[in-house]
Coordinates of C-alpha atoms and ligand atoms in Angstrom, one line a residue:
X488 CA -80.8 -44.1 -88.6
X489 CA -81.9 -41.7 -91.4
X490 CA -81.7 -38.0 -90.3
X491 CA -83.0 -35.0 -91.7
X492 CA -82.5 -31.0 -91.6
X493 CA -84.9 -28.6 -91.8
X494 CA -83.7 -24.7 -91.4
X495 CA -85.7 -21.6 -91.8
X496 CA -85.1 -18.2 -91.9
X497 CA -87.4 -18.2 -88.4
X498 CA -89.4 -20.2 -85.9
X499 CA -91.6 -19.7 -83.5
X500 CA -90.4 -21.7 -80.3
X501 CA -93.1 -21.2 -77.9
X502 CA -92.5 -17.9 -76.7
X503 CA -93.6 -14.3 -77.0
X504 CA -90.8 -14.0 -80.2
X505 CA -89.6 -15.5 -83.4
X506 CA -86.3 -17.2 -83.3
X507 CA -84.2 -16.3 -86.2
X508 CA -82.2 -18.8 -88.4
X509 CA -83.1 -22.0 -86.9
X510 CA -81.8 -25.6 -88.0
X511 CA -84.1 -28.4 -87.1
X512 CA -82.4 -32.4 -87.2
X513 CA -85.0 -34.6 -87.5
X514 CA -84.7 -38.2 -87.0
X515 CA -87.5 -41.4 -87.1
X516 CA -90.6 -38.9 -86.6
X517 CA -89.1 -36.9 -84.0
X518 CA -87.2 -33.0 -83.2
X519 CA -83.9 -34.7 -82.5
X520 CA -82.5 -31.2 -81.9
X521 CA -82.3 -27.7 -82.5
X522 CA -79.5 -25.1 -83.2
X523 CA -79.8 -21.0 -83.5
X524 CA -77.1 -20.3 -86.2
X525 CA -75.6 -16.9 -86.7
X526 CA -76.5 -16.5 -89.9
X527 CA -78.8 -17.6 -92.5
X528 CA -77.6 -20.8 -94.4
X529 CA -77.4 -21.5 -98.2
X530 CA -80.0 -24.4 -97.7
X531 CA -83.0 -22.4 -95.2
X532 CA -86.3 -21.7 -96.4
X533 CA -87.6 -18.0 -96.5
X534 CA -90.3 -18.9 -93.7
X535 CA -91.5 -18.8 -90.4
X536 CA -92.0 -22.3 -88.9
X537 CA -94.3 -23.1 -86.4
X538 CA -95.8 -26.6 -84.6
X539 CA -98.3 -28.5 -87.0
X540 CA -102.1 -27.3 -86.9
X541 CA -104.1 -29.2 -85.1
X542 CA -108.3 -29.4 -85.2
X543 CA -108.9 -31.2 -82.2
X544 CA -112.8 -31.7 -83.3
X545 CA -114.0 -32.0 -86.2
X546 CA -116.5 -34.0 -88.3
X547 CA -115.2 -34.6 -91.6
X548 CA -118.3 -35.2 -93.7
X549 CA -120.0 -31.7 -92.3
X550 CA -117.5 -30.6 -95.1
X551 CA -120.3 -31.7 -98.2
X552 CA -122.5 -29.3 -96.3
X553 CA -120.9 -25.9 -96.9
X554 CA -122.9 -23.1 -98.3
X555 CA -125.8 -25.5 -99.0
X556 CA -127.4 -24.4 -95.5
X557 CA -127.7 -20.7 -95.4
X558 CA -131.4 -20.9 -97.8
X559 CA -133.3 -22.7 -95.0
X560 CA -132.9 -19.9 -92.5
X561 CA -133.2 -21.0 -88.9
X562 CA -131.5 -21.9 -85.8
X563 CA -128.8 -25.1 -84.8
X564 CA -132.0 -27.4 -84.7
X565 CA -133.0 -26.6 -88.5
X566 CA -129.5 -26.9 -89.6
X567 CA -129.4 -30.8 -88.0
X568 CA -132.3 -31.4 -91.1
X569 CA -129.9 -31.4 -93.9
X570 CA -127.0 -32.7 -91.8
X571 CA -129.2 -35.4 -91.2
X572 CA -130.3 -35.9 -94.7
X573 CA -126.3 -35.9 -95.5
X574 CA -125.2 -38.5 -92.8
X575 CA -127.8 -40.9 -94.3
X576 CA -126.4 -41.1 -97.7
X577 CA -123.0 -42.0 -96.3
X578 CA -121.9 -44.9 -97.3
X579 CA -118.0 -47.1 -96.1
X580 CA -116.7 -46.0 -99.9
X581 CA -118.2 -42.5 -100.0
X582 CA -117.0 -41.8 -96.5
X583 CA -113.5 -43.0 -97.0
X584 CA -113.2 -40.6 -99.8
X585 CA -114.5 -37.7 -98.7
X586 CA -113.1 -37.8 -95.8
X587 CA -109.5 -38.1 -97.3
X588 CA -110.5 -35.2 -99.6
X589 CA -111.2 -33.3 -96.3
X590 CA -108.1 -34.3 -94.5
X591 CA -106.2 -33.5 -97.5
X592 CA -107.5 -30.1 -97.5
X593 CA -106.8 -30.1 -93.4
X594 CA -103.2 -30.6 -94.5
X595 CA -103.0 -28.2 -97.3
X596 CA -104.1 -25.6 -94.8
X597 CA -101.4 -26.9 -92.2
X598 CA -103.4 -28.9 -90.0
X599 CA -101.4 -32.2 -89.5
X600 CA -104.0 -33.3 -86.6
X601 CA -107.0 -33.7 -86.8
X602 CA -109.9 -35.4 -83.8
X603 CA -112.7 -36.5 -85.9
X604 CA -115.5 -36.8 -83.1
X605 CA -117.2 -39.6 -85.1
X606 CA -121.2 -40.6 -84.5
X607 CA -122.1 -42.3 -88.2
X608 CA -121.1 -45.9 -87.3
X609 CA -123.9 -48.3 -89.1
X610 CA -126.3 -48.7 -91.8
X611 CA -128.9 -46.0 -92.3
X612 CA -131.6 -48.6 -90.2
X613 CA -128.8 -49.1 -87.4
X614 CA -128.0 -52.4 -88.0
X615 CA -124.0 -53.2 -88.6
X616 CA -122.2 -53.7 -91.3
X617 CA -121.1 -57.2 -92.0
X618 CA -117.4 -55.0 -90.0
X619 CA -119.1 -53.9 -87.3
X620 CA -115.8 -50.9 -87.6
X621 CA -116.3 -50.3 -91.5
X622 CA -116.9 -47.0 -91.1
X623 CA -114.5 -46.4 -88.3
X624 CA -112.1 -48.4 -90.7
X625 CA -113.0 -46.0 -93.7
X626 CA -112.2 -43.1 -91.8
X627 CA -108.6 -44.3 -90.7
X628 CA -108.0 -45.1 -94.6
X629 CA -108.5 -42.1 -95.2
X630 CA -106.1 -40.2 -92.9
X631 CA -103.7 -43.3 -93.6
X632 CA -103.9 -42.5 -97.5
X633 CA -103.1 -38.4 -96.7
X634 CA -101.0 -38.6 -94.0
X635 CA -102.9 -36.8 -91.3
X636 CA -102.5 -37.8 -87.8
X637 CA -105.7 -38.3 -86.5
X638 CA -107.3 -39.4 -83.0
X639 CA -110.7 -41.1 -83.9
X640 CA -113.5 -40.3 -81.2
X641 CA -115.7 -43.1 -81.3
X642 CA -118.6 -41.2 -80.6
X643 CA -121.9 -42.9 -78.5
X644 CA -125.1 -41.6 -79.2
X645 CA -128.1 -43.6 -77.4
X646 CA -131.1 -41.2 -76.7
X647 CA -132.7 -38.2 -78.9
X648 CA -132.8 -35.9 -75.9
X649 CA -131.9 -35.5 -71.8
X650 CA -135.0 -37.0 -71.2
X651 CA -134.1 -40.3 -72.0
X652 CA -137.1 -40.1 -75.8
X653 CA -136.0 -42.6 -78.7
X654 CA -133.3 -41.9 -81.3
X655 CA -135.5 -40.9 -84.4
X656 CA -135.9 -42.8 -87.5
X657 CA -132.3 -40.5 -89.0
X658 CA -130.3 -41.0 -85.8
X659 CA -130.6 -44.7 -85.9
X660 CA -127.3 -45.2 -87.7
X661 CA -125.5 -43.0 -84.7
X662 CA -126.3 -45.8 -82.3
X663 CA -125.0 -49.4 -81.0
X664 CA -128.5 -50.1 -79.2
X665 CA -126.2 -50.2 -75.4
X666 CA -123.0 -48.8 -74.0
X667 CA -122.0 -52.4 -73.7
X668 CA -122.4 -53.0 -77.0
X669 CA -120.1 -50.0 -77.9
X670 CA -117.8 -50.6 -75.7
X671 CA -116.8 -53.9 -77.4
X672 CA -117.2 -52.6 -80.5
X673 CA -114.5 -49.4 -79.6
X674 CA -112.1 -52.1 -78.1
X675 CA -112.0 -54.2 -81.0
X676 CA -111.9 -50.5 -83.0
X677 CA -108.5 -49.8 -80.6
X678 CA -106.9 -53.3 -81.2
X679 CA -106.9 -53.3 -84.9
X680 CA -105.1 -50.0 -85.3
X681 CA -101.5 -50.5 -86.6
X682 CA -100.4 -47.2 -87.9
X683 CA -97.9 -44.8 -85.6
X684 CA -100.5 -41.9 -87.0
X685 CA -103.6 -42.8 -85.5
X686 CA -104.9 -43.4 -82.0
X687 CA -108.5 -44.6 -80.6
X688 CA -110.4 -41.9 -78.3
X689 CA -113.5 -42.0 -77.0
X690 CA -116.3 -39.4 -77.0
X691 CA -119.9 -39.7 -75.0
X692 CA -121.9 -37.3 -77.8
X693 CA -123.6 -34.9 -75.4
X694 CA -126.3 -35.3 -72.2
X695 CA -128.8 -35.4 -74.8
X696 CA -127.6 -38.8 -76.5
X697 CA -126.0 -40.3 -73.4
X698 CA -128.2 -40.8 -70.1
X699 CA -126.1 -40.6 -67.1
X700 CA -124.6 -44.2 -66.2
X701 CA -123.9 -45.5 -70.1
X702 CA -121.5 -41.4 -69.7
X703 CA -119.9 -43.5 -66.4
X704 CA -119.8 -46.3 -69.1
X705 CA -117.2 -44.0 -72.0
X706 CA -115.1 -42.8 -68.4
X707 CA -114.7 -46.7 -67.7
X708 CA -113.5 -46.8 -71.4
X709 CA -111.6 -44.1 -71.5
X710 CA -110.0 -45.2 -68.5
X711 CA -109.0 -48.6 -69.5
X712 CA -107.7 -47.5 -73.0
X713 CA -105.6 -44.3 -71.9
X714 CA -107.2 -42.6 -74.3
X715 CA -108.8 -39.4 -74.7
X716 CA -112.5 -38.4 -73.7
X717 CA -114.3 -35.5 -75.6
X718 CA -118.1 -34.9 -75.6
X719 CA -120.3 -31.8 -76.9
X720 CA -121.3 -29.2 -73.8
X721 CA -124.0 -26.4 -73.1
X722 CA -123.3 -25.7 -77.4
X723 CA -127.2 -23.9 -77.1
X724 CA -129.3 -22.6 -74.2
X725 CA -131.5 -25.2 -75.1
X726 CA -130.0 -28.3 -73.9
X727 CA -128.8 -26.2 -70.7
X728 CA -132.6 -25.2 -69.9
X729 CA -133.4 -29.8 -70.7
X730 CA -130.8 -30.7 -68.2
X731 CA -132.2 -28.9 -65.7
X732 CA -135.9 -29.6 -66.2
X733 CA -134.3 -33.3 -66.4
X734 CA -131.7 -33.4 -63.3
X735 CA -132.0 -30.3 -61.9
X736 CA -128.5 -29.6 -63.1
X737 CA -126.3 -27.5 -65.6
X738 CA -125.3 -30.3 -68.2
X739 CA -121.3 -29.2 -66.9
X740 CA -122.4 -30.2 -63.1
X741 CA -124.4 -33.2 -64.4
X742 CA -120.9 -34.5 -66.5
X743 CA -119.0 -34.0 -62.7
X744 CA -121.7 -35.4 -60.9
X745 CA -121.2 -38.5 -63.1
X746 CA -117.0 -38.2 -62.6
X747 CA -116.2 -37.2 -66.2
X748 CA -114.6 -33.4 -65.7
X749 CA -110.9 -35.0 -65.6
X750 CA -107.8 -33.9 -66.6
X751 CA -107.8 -36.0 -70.0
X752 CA -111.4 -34.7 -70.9
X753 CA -112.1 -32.1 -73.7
X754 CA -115.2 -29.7 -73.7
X755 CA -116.4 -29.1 -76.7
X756 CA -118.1 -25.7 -77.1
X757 CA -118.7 -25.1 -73.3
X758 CA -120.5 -21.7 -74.7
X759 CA -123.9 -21.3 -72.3
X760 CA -121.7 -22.0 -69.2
X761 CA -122.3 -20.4 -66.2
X762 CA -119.4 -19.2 -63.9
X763 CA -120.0 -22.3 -60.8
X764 CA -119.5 -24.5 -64.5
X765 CA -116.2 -23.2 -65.1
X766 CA -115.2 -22.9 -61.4
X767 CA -115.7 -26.9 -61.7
X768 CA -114.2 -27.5 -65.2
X769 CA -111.0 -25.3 -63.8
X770 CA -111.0 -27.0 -60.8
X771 CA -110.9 -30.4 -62.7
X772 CA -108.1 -29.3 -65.3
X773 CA -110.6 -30.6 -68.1
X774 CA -110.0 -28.5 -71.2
X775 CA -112.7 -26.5 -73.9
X776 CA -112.5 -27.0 -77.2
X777 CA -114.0 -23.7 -79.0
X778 CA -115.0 -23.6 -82.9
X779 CA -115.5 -20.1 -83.6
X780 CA -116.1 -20.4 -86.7
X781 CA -118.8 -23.0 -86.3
X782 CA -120.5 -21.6 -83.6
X783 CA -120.7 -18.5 -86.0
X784 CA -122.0 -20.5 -88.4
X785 CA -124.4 -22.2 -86.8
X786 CA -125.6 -19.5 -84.3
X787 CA -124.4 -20.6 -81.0
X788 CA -123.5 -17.9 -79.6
X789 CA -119.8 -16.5 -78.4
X790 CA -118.5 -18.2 -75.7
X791 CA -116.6 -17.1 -72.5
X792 CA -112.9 -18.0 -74.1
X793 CA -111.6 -15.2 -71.6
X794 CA -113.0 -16.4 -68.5
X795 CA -111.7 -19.5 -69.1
X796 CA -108.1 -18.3 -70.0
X797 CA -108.7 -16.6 -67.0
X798 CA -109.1 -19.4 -64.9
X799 CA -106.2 -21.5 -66.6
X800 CA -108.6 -23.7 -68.3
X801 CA -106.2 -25.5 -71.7
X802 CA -108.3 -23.9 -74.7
X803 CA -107.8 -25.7 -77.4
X804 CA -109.6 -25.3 -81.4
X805 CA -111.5 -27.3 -83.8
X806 CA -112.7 -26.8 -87.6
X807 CA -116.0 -29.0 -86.4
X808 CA -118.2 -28.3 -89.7
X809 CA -115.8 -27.5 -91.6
X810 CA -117.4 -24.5 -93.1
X811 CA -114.2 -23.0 -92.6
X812 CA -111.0 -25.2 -92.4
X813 CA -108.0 -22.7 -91.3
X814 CA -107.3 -23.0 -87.9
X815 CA -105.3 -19.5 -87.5
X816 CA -108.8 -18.1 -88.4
X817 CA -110.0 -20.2 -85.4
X818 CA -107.3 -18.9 -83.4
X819 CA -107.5 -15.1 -84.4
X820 CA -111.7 -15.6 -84.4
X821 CA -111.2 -16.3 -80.1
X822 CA -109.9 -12.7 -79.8
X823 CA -112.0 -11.2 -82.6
X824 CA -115.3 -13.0 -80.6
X825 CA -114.0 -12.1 -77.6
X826 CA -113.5 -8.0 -79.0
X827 CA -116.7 -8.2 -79.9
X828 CA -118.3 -9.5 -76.7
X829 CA -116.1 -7.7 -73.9
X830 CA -115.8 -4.4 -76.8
X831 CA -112.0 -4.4 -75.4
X832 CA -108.5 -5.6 -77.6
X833 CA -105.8 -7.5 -76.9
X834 CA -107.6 -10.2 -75.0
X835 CA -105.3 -13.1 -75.2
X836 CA -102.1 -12.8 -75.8
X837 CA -100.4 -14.0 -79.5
X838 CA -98.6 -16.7 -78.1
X839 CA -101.1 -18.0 -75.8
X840 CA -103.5 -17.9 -79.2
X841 CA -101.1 -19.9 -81.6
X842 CA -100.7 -22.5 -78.5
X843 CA -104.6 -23.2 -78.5
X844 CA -103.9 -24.0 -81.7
X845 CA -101.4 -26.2 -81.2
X846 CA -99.9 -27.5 -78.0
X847 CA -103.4 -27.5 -76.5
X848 CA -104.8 -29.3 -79.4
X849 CA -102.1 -31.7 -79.5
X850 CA -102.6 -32.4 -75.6
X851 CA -106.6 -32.9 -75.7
X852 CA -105.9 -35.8 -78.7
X853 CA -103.2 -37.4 -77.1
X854 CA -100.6 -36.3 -78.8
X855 CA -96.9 -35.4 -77.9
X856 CA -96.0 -32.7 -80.6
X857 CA -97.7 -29.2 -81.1
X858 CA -94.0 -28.0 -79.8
X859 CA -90.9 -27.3 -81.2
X860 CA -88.5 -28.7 -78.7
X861 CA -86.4 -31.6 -78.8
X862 CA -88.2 -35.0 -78.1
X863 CA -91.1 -34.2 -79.8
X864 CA -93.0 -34.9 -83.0
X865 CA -91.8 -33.5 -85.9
X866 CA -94.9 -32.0 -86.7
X867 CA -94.5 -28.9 -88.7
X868 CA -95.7 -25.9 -90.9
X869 CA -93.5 -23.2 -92.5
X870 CA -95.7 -19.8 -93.8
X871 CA -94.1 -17.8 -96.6
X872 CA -94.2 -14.0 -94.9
X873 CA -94.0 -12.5 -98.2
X874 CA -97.3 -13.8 -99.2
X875 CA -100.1 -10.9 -99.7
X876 CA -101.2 -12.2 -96.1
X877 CA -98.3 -10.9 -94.5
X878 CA -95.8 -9.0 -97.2
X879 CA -94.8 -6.3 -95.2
X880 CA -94.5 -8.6 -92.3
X881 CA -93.0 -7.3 -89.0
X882 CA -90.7 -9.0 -87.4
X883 CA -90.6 -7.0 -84.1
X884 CA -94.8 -8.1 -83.9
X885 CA -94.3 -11.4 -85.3
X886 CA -95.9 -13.9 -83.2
X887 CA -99.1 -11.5 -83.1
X888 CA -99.0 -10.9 -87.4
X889 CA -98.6 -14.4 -87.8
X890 CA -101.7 -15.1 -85.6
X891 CA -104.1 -12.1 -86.7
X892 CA -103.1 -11.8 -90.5
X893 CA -101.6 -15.3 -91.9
X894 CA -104.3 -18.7 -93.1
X895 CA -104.3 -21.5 -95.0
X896 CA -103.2 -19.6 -98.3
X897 CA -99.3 -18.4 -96.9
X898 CA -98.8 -22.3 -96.0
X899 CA -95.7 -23.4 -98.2
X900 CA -94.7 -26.6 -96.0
X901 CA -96.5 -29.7 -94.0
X902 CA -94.2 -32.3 -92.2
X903 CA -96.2 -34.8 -90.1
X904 CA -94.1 -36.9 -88.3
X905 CA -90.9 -35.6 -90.1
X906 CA -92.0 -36.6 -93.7
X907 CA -92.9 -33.7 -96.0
X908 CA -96.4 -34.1 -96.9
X909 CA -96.8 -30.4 -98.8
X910 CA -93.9 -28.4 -100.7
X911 CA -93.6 -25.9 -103.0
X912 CA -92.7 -29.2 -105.0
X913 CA -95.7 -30.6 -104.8
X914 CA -97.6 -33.1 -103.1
X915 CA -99.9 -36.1 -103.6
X916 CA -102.4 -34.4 -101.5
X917 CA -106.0 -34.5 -103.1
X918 CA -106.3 -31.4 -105.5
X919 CA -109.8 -29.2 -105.9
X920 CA -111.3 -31.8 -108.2
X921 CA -111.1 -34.6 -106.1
X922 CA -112.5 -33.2 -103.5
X923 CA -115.0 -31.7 -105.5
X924 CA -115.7 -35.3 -106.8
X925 CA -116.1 -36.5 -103.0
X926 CA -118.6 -33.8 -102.3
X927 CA -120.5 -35.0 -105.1
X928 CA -120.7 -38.6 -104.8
X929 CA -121.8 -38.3 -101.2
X930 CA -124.4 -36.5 -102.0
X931 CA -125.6 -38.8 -104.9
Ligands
ZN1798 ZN1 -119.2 -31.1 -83.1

């Protein structure tokens, strides 16, 4: 058995504190153990290390679409027009690379999970490829090629709206035709997977694209995979103010009145919620995933991230469009949203911030790591505290500078699963070019 060390100058362990000079043994994938030395030894890095990012949604080819929607003005609804536009020129090849140039960038930025919530499964007229999973299949290429551990959520997507209309002529390649017909498809999807770094989940894609028994449909699914079950929720008033008309019914009380608030489901959004919502979702231990940045982005809205902390509700984060991908700015963007909203500070606490992004993440994917305890992954990220993010950093408010001041830029190490993946070294991640190359060719 091949063993590793990895020792720092500090490490956050879970609490409200840094640890100083900690020694981490790592052996096949996992935190084998983990000593507090006296002093600092000849071989630690001058960091602060911390569990792996994680994005627990995200959809990897929304990447192509940064600053190229801000012209058109708008709301959410506009916005779908060029997402459309851009999810119809994907191709098995085109996917495969940009997505690997975006979950190279993921990992640059410290993110070594990602949930790619995944809805572009056929040709652009809906029929299958000659592999019914070659776009799946692209997708967990890609994350095999970088190194990312990903949980793919195989998204179904029936119906343009709550009431039941027909997919339009751009949605057609979202769709298997029946939840039966996914189904299969997703089991085959779940069989084929070999690598230790990916899993299979499953993901209805809101009430507007899944009527009510093909949602019972993804919880039988869910249920007989073990797997993760994420679906889009109450992201604009709009769809709130359908499901009623509809089913006389928030869209939250219409996913429990069809059984799928459980414990292994993940909200995503939950931002147009009212409070007998989250009295259900808390009552149901289901978590919310929030994407501040995208819901800035796109308009939604701030949603009620201390209400639900309140409540005990697991908040965990996603990049979704990745517009932005740095998930501390997720993390510090929940309190900043919530500043703005409740005109108070301090909302959540530091800890309870850098958890959401990454225990919780972590937990709504499937995934034992997003902890720095013994037993678990060895999934982690070291910052450098004297880069102009935090030089001057304090060590006696160190949990709360690392969450309101470092991103992306002060990472200086990645292990997923125990294997270096970034370094000052180097890496054989995808550099600026490539993925400029991707962004390119799926737009051609
Ligand atoms: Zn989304």
């Amino acid at each position: 058995v091949t063993s590793s060390v990895l020792a720092v100058d500090h490490a956050w362990l879970g609490g409200e504190d840094l640890a100083p000079n900690v020694r981490f043994t790592i052996s096949e994938g996992r935190i084998e153990s983990i000593e507090a030395a006296d002093g600092r030894g000849a071989d630690s890095i001058a960091g602060i290390a911390f569990p792996g990012l994680v994005s627990a949604h995200s959809h990897a080819f929304h990447r192509a679409l940064r600053g190229r929607t801000h012209r058109i003005g708008g709301d959410f609804w506009a916005w779908r027009n060029p997402m459309y536009e851009l999810a119809g020129r994907l191709t098995p090849d085109r996917y495969e690379a940009l997505a690997a140039a975006v979950f190279g960038e993921m990992l640059r930025a410290g993110i070594t999970t990602v949930g790619e919530f995944h809805y572009v499964h056929h040709r652009p007229d809906g029929t299958p490829y000659e592999d019914p999973n070659a776009m799946q299949g692209a997708l967990l290429a890609a994350a095999d090629r970088t190194g990312i551990r990903i949980t793919l959520l195989d998204t179904l997507y029936l119906t343009a709206d709550v009431d039941g209309s027909a997919l339009a002529p751009e949605q057609r390649r979202f769709s298997d035709g029946t939840s039966a017909a996914w189904s299969s498809r997703v089991r085959a999807l779940a069989g084929s997977v070999t690598s230790e770094r990916a899993k299979v989940g499953v993901a209805a894609h809101s009430v507007r694209a899944v009527p009510g028994h093909d949602l019972e449909v993804v919880f039988r699914l869910s249920d007989e995979l073990v797997c993760p079950l994420h679906i889009h929720v109450s992201e604009q008033p709009a769809e709130n103010e359908a499901c009623l008309a509809a089913h006389q019914m928030t869209p939250v009380a219409w996913l429990e009145d069809h059984g799928l608030l459980v414990s292994r489901t993940t909200l995503v959004h939950a931002t147009h919620t009212t409070e007998a919502d989250r009295d259900l979702i808390a009552r149901s231990g289901a978590g919310v995933c929030l994407c501040p940045t995208t819901e800035a982005d796109l308009g939604d809205g701030t949603g009620p991230a201390s209400e639900y902390r309140a409540l005990g509700v697991p908040l965990s984060l996603g990049s979704d469009s990745n517009a932005v991908v740095d998930i501390l700015e997720e993390a510090r963007r929940v309190e900043h949203h919530d500043r703005l909203r409740l005109r108070r500070r301090g909302v959540h606490s530091p800890a309870a911030l850098l958890r959401s992004a990454t225990f919780e993440g972590a937990r709504a994917l499937g995934w034992d790591s997003g902890r720095l305890e013994p037993g678990a992954l060895a999934d982690i990220v070291v910052v450098d505290p004297e880069h102009l993010d935090l030089s001057g950093f304090d060590l006696v408010n160190g949990v709360a500078t690392l969450v309101m001041a470092a991103t992306r830029a002060s990472v200086t190490h990645v292990l997923v699963g125990g294997e270096t993946v970034l370094s000052p070294g180097g890496s054989s991640l995808p550099d600026e070019a490539a993925i400029g190359g991707a962004i390119e060719r799926a737009w051609r």
